[in-house]
Short mmCIF file of C-alpha atoms and ligand atoms in Angstrom, two decimals:
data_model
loop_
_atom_site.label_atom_id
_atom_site.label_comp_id
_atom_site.label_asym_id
_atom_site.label_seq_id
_atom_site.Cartn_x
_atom_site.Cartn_y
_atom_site.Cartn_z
CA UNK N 1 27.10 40.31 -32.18
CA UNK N 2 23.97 43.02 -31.46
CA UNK N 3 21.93 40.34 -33.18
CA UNK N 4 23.28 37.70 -30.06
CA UNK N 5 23.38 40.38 -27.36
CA UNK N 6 20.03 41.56 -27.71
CA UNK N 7 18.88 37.21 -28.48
CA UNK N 8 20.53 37.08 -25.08
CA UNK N 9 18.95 39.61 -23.29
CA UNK N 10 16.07 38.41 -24.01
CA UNK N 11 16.12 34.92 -22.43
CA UNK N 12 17.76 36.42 -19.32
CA UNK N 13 14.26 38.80 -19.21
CA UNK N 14 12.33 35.68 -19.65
CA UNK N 15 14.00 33.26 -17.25
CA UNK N 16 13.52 36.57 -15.02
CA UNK N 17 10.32 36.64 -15.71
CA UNK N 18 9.29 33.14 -15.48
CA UNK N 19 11.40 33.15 -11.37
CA UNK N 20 8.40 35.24 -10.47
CA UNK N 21 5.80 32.67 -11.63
CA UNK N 22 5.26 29.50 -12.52
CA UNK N 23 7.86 27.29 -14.39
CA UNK N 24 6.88 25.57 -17.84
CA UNK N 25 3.38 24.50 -18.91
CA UNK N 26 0.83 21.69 -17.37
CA UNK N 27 0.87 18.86 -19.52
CA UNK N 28 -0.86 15.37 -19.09
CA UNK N 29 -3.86 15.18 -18.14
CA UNK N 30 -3.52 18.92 -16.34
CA UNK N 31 -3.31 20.32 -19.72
CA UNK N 32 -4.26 23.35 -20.21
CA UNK N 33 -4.37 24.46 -16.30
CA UNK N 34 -3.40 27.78 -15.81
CA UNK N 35 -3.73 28.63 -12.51
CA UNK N 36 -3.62 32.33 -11.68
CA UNK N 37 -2.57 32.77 -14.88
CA UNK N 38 -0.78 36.61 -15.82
CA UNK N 39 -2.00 38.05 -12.17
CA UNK N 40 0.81 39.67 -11.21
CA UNK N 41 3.36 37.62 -8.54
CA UNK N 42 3.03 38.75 -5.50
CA UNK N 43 4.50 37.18 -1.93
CA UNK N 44 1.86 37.52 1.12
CA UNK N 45 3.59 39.37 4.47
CA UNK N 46 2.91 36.47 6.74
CA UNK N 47 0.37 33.04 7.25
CA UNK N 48 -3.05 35.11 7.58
CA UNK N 49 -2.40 36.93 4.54
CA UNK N 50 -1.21 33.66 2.80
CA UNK N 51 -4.93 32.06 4.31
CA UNK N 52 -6.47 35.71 2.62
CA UNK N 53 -4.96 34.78 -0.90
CA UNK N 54 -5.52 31.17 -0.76
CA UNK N 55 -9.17 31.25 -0.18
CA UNK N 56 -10.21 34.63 -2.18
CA UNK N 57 -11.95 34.31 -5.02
CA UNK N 58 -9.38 36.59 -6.99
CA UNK N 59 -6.55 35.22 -9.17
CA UNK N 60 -3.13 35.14 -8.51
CA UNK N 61 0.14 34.18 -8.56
CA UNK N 62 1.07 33.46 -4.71
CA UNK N 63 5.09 33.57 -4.09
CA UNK N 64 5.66 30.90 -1.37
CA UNK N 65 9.27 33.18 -0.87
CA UNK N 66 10.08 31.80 3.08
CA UNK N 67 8.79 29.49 5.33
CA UNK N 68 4.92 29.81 6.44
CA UNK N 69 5.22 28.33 9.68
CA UNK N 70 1.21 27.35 10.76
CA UNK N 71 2.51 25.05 13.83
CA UNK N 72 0.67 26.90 16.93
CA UNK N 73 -1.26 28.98 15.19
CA UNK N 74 -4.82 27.36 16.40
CA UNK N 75 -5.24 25.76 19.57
CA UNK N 76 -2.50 22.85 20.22
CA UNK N 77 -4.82 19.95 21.66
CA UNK N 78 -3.08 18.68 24.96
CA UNK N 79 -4.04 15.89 26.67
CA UNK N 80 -6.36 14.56 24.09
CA UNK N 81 -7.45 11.06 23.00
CA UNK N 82 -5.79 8.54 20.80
CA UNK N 83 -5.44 5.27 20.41
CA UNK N 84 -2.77 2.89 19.71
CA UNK N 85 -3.64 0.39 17.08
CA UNK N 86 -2.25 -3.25 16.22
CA UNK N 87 0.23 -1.73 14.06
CA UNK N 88 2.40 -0.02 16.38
CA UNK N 89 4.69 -2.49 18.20
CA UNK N 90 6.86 -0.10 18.44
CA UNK N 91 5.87 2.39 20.93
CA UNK N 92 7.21 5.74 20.26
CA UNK N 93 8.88 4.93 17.07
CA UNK N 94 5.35 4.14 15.79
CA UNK N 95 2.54 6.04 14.72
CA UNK N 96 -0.68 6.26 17.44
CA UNK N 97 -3.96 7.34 15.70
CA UNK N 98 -5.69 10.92 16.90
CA UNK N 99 -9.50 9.67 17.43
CA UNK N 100 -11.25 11.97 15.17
CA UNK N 101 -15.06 13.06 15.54
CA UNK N 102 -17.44 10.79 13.68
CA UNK N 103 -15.10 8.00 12.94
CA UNK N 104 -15.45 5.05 14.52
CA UNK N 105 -11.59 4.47 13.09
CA UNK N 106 -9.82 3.38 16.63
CA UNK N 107 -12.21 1.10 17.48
CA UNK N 108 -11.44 -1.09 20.16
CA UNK N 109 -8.16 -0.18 19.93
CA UNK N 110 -6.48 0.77 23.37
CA UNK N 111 -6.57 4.30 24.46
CA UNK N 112 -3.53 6.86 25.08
CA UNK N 113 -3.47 10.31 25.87
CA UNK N 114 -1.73 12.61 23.11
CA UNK N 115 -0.79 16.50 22.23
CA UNK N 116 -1.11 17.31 18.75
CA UNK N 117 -1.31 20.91 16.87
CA UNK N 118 -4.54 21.58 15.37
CA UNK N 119 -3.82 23.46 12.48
CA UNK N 120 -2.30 20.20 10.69
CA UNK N 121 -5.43 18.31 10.95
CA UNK N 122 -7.35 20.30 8.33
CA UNK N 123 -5.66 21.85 5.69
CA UNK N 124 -6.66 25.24 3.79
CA UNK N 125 -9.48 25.40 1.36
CA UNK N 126 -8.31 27.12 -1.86
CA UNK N 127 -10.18 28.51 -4.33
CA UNK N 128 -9.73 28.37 -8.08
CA UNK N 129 -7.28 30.14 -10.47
CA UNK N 130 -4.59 30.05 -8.06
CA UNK N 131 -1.05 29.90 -8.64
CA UNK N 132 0.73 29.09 -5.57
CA UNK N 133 5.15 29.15 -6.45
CA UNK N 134 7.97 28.85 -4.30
CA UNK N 135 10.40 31.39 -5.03
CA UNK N 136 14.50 29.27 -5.28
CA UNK N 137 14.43 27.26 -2.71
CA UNK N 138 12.79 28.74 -0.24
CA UNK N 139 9.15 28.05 -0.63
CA UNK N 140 7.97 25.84 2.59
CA UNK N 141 4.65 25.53 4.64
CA UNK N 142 5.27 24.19 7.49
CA UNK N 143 2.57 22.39 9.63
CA UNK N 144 -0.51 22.79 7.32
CA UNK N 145 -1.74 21.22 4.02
CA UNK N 146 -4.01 22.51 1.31
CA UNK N 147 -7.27 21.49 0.48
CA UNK N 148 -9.09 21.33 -3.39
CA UNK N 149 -12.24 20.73 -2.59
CA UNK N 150 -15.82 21.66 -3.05
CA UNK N 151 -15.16 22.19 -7.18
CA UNK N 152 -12.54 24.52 -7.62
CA UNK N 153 -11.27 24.20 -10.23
CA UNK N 154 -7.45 25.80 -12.28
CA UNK N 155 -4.86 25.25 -9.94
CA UNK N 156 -1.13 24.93 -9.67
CA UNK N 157 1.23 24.00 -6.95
CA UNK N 158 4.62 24.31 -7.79
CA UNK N 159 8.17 24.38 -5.92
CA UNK N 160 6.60 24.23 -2.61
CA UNK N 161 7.84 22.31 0.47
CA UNK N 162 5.07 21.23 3.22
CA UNK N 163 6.40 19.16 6.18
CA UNK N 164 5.94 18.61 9.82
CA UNK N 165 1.63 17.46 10.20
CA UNK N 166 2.04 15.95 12.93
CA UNK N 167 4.06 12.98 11.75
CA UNK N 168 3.80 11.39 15.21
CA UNK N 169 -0.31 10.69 14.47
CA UNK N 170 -2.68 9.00 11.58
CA UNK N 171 -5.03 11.30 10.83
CA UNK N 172 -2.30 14.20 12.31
CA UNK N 173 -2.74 15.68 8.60
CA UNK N 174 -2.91 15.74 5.07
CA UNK N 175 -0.44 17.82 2.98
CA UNK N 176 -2.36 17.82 -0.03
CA UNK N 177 -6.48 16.52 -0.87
CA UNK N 178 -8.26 16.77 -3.57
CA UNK N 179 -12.05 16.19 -3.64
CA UNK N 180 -14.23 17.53 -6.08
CA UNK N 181 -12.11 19.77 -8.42
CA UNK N 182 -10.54 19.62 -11.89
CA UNK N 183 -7.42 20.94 -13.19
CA UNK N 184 -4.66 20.53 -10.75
CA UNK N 185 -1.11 20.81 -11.20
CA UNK N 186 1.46 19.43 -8.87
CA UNK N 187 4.90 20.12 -9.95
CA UNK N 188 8.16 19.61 -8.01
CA UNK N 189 6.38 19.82 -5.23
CA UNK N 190 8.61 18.27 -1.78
CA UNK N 191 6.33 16.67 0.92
CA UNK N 192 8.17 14.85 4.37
CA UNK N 193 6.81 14.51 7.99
CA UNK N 194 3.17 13.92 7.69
CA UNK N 195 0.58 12.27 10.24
CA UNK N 196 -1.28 11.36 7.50
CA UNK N 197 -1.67 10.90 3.54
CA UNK N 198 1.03 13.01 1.39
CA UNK N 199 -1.34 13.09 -1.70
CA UNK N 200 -4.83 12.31 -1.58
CA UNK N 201 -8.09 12.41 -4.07
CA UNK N 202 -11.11 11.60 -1.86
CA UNK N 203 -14.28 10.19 -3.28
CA UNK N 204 -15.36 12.75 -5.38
CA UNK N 205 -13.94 12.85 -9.43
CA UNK N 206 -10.96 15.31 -9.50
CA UNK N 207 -10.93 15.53 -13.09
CA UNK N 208 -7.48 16.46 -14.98
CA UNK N 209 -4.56 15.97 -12.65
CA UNK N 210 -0.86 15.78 -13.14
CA UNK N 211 1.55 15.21 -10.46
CA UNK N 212 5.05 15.60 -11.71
CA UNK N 213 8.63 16.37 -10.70
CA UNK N 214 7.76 16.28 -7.33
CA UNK N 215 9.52 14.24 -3.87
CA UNK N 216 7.81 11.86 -1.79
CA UNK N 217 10.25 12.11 1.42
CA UNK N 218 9.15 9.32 3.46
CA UNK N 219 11.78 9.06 6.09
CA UNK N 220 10.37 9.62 9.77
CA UNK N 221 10.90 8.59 13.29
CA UNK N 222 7.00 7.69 13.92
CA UNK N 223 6.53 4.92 11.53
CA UNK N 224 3.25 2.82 10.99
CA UNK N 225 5.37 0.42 9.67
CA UNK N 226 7.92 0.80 12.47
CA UNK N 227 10.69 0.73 10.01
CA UNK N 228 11.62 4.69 10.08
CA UNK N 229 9.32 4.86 6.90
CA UNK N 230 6.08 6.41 5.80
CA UNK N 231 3.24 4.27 5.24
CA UNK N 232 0.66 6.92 4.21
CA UNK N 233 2.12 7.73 0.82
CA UNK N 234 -0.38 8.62 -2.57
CA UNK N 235 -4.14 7.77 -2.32
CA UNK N 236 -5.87 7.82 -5.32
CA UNK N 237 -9.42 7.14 -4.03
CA UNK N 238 -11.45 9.38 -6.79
CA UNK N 239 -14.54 8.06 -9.14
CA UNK N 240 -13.45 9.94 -12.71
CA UNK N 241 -10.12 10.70 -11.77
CA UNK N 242 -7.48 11.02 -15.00
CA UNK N 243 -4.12 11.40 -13.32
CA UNK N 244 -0.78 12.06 -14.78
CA UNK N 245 2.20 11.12 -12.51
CA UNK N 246 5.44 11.64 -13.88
CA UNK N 247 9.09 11.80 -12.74
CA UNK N 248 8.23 11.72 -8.91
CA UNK N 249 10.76 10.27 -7.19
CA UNK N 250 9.40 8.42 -3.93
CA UNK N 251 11.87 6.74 -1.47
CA UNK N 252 12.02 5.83 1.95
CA UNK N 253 8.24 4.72 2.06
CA UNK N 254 6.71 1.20 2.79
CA UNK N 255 2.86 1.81 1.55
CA UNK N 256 0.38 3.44 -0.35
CA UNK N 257 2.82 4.65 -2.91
CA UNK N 258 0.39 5.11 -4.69
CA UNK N 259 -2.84 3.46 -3.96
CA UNK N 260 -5.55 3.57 -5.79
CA UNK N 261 -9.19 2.44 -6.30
CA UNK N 262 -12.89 3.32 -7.89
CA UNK N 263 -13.14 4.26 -11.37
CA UNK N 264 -10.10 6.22 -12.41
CA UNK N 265 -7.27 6.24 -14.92
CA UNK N 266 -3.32 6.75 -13.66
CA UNK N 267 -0.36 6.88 -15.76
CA UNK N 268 2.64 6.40 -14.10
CA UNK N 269 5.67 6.88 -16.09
CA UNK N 270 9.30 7.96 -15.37
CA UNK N 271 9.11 7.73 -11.77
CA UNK N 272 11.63 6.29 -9.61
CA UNK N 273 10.99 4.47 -6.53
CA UNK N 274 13.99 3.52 -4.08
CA UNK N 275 14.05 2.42 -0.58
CA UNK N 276 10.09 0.95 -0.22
CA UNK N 277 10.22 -1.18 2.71
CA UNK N 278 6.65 -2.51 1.47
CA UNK N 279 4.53 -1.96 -1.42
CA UNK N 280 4.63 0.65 -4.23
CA UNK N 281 1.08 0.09 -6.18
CA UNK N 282 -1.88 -0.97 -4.69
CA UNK N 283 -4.39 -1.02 -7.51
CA UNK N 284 -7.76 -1.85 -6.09
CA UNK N 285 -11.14 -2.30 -8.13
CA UNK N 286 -12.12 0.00 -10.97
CA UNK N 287 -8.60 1.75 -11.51
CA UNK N 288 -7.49 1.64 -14.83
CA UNK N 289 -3.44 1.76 -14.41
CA UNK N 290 -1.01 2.21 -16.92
CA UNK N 291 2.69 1.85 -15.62
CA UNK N 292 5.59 2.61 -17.89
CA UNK N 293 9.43 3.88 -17.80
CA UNK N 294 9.33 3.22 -14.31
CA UNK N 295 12.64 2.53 -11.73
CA UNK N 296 12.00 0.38 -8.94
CA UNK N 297 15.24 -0.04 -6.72
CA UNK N 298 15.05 -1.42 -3.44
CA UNK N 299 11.42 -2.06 -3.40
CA UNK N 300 10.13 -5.17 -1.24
CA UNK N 301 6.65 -4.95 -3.15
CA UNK N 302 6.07 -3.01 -6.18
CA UNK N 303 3.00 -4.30 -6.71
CA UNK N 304 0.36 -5.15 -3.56
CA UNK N 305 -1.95 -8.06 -4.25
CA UNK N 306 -5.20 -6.17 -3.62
CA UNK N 307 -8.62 -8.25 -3.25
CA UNK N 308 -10.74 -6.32 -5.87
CA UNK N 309 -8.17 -5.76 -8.66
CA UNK N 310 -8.09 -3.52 -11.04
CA UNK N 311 -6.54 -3.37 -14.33
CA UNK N 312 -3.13 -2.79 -14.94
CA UNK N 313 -0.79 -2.49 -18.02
CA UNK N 314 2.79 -2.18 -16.55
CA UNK N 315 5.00 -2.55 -19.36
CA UNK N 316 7.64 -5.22 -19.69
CA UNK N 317 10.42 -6.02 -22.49
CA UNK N 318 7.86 -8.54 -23.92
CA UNK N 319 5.17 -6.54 -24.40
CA UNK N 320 5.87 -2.80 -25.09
CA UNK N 321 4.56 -2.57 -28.57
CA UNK N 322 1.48 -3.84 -26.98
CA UNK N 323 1.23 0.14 -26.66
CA UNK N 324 1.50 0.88 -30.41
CA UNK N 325 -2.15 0.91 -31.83
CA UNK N 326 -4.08 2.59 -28.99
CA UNK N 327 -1.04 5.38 -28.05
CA UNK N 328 0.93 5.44 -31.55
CA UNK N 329 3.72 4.59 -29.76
CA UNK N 330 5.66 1.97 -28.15
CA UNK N 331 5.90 1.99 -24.16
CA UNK N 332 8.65 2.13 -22.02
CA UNK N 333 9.42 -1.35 -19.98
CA UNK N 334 9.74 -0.59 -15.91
CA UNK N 335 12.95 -1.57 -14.70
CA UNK N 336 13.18 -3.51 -11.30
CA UNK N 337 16.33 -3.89 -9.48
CA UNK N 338 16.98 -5.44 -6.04
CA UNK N 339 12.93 -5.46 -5.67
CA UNK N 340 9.85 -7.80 -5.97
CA UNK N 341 7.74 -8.23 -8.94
CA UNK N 342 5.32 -6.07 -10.80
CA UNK N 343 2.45 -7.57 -12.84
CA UNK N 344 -0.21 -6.50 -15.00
CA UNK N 345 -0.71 -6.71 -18.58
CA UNK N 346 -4.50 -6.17 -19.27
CA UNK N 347 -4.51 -4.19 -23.11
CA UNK N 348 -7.91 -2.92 -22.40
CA UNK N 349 -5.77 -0.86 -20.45
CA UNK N 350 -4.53 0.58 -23.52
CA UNK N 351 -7.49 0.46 -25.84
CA UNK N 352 -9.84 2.43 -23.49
CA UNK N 353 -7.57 5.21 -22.20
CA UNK N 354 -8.97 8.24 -22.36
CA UNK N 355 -8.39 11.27 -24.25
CA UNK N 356 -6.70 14.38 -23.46
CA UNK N 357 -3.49 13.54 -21.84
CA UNK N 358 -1.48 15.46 -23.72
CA UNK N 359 2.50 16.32 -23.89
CA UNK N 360 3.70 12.93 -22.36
CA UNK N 361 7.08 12.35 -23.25
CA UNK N 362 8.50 9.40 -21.83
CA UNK N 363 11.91 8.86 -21.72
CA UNK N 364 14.67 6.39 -21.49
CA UNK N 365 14.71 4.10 -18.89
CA UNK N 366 18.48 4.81 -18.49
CA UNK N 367 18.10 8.04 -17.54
CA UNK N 368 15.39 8.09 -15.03
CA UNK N 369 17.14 7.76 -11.80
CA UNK N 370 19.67 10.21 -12.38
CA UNK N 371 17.00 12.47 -13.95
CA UNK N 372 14.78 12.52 -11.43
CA UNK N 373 16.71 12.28 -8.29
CA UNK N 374 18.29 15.88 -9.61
CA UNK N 375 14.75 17.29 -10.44
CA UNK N 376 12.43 15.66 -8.23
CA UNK N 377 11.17 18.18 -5.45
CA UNK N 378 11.92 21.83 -4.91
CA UNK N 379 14.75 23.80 -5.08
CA UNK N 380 15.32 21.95 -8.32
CA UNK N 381 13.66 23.91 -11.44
CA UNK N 382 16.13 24.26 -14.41
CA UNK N 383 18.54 21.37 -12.88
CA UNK N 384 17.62 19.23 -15.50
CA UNK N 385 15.83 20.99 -17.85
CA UNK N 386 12.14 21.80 -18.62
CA UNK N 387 10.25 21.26 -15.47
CA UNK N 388 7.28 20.42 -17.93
CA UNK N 389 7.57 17.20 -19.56
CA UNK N 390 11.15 15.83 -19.55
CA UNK N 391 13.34 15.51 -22.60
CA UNK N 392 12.70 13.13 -24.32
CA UNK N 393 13.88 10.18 -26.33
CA UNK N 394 10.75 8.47 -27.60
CA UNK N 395 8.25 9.89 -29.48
CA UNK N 396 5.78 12.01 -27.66
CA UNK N 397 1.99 9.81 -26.99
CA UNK N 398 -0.49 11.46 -28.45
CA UNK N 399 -3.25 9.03 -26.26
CA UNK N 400 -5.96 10.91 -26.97
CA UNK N 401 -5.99 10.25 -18.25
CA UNK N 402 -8.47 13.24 2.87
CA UNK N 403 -9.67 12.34 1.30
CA UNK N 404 -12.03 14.18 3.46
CA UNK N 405 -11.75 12.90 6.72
CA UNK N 406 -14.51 10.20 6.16
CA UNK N 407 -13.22 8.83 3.11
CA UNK N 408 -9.45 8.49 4.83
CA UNK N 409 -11.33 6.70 7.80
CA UNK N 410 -12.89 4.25 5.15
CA UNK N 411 -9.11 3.99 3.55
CA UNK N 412 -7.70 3.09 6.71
CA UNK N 413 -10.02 0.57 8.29
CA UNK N 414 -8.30 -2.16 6.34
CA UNK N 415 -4.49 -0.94 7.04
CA UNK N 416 -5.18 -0.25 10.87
CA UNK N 417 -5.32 -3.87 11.16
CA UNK N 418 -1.16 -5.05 9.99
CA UNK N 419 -0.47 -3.68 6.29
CA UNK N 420 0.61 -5.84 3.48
C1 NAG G 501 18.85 2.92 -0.39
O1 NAG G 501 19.35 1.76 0.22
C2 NAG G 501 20.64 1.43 -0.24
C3 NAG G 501 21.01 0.08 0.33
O2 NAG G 501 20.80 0.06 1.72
C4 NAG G 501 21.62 2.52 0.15
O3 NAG G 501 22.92 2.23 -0.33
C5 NAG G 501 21.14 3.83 -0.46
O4 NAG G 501 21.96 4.90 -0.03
C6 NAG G 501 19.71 4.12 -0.06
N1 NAG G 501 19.22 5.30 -0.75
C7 NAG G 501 18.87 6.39 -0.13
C8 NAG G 501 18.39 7.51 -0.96
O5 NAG G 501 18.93 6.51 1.08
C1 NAG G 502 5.40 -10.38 -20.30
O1 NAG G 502 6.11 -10.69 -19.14
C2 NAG G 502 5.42 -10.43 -17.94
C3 NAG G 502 6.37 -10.60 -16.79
O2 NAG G 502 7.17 -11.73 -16.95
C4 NAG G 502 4.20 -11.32 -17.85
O3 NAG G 502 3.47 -11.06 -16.68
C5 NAG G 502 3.32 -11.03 -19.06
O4 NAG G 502 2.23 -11.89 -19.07
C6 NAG G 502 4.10 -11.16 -20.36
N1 NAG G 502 3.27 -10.65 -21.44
C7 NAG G 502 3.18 -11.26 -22.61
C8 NAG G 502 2.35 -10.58 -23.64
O5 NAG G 502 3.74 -12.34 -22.84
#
């Protein structure tokens, strides 16, 4: 009875402990990140203290415990220019495009005046060994992204909530870029109401990355696909990139969700994707994709034809011990229900994937939409289990991987046009 009592107390002090930091460990290809590691938690007073922690070079353990509210706080640009391009036929349900400086983007595209708040157009820079934790559910930044750029490098972004970039404008905002860093951990992260890209690796290698547990929230009344869903989704646009995405759940988009080109590898596994008016992958030259354990329900294309393919292994019930030799371990077939079709089955895939994604369990394909619908995004941590890797029921691999403004601009020129 002491013996229990005091094994008791004990994992009440650590789950105590643990609600004043980060959750779990990084695993895939993020191993090993440790952001501010044992700084002490602390939760800034207000947004400029918040900008003071992000961007020092000091560790620590931010505590995202309310909402930072950035809308206003730079100039709001009234009466500025936009322009409307071929993809909104839908007027104000649509998206218009903010005409940035330096990008030739709008083209000859028509015109419009527009008011927009500046501080979601460019998102903080942070610097490395940062932890940066909502506290329950209420961790939200409202109206301005973060930026992991330049080469910092140890960070993790975890139970966090960032909405409201100007959703009514491409190129209104980015919720989260990285471009030039290594070590990044995105974990039940929430992100709705964006102008522009919810995720996005620019052009430079981002290294180890694992995006996990976390909720793509597309639904929004300015739509670039005029269908009350987001377009700009996950952009994977990185040379070197090794990126672990895991148990996201993304719904209500019709693009980008994720797409990906240059020379980088993604593994997809355990997601769940419901309610994608258009496409789910777009894997463009270079990319090395492996897609496995994956739920598609309710989406029109899971896989986008893209010019310049790249390679793709997306497992099927014909060819999951295809997996065996190079991961020591079957994989998972995706499941598709209600949705197009999803291709792929290049095994260099498999025999060149790169080392040092580590911890990926993958489970079931039974459980994933009920798993991750009830763990996906914040709010969530401890509702079904480890927010690490999920329980699993098949053996663990042991495979061993705004855009700036400019590179977006690139993205975009061929989706301005009509995107499918
Ligand atoms: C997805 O669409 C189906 C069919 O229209 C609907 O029943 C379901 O509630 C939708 N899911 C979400 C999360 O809105
Ligand atoms: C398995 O089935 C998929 C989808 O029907 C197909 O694209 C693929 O070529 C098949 N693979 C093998 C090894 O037969």
């Amino acid at each position: 009875m002491v013996l229990l009592r005091s094994v008791l107390a004990a994992a009440l002090l650590s789950a105590s402990a643990s609600a004043d930091g980060v959750v779990g460990s990084a695993f895939g290809f993020a191993s090993g990140t440790t952001g501010g590691g044992s700084a002490a938690a602390a939760a800034p007073a207000d947004i400029k203290e918040l900008k003071e922690w992000l961007t020092d070079s000091t560790p620590r353990v931010i505590l995202i415990d309310k909402e930072f509210n950035f809308i206003g706080s730079e100039d709001t640009c009234t009466d500025c220019e936009c322009c409307i391009p071929d993809s909104n036929t839908c007027g104000s349900k649509g998206q218009n495009a903010i005409k940035t400086d330096g990008s030739d983007w709008c083209g000859s595209y028509p015109t419009t005046k527009c008011t927009y708040d500046n501080a979601g157009i460019e998102g903080i820079n942070v610097a490395s060994d940062k932890s940066i934790v909502g506290v329950g559910s209420a961790g939200v930044i409202r109206g301005k992204g973060l930026r992991l750029v330049n080469g910092v490098t140890n960070i993790i972004i975890q139970n966090v909530h960032f909405t409201e970039l100007n959703p009514q404008y491409i190129w209104g905002g980015d919720a989260i870029t990285l471009d030039g860093t290594d070590k990044v951990w995105i974990d039940h992260v929430k992100v709705s109401k964006v102008g522009r890209q919810m995720i996005a690796t620019g052009y430079k290698s981002s290294g180890g990355v694992t995006i996990s547990n976390s909720e793509f929230d597309g639904q929004t009344s300015w739509s670039a696909s005029c269908d009350g869903h987001h377009y700009w989704t996950v952009l994977g646009y990185g040379k070197g990139d090794k990126v672990t995405f895991a148990n996201n759940y993304l719904h209500h988009t019709s693009g980008r969700s994720p797409k990906l080109e240059f020379n980088s590898h993604w593994h997809a596994y355990n997601n769940y994707w419901e309610n994608n008016s258009g496409h789910a992958f777009d894997v463009g030259e270079g990319v090395n994709a492996l897609i496995e354990g994956n739920v598609f329900s309710n989406v029109k294309t899971p896989m986008n034809p893209d010019s310049k393919p790249g390679l793709t292994f997306a497992a099927s019930s014909n060819d999951t011990s295809s997996c065996t030799s190079a991961l020591g371990r079957a994989c998972v077939a995706n499941k598709l229900t209600s949705s197009g079709t999803l291709s792929g089955s290049d095994e260099s895939v498999l025999s060149s994937w790169p080392k040092g994604e580590s911890g990926v369990k993958v489970m079931s394909i039974d459980n994933v939409p009920t798993y991750v619908k009830s763990n996906a995004g914040t709010g969530k941590i401890g509702n079904a289990g480890a927010s690490g890797s999920a329980s699993a029921s098949v053996p663990a691999a042991t495979s061993s991987a705004t855009p700036s403004a400019s590179a977006s601009a690139h993205a975009k020129r061929h989706i301005g046009k009509r995107h499918h």
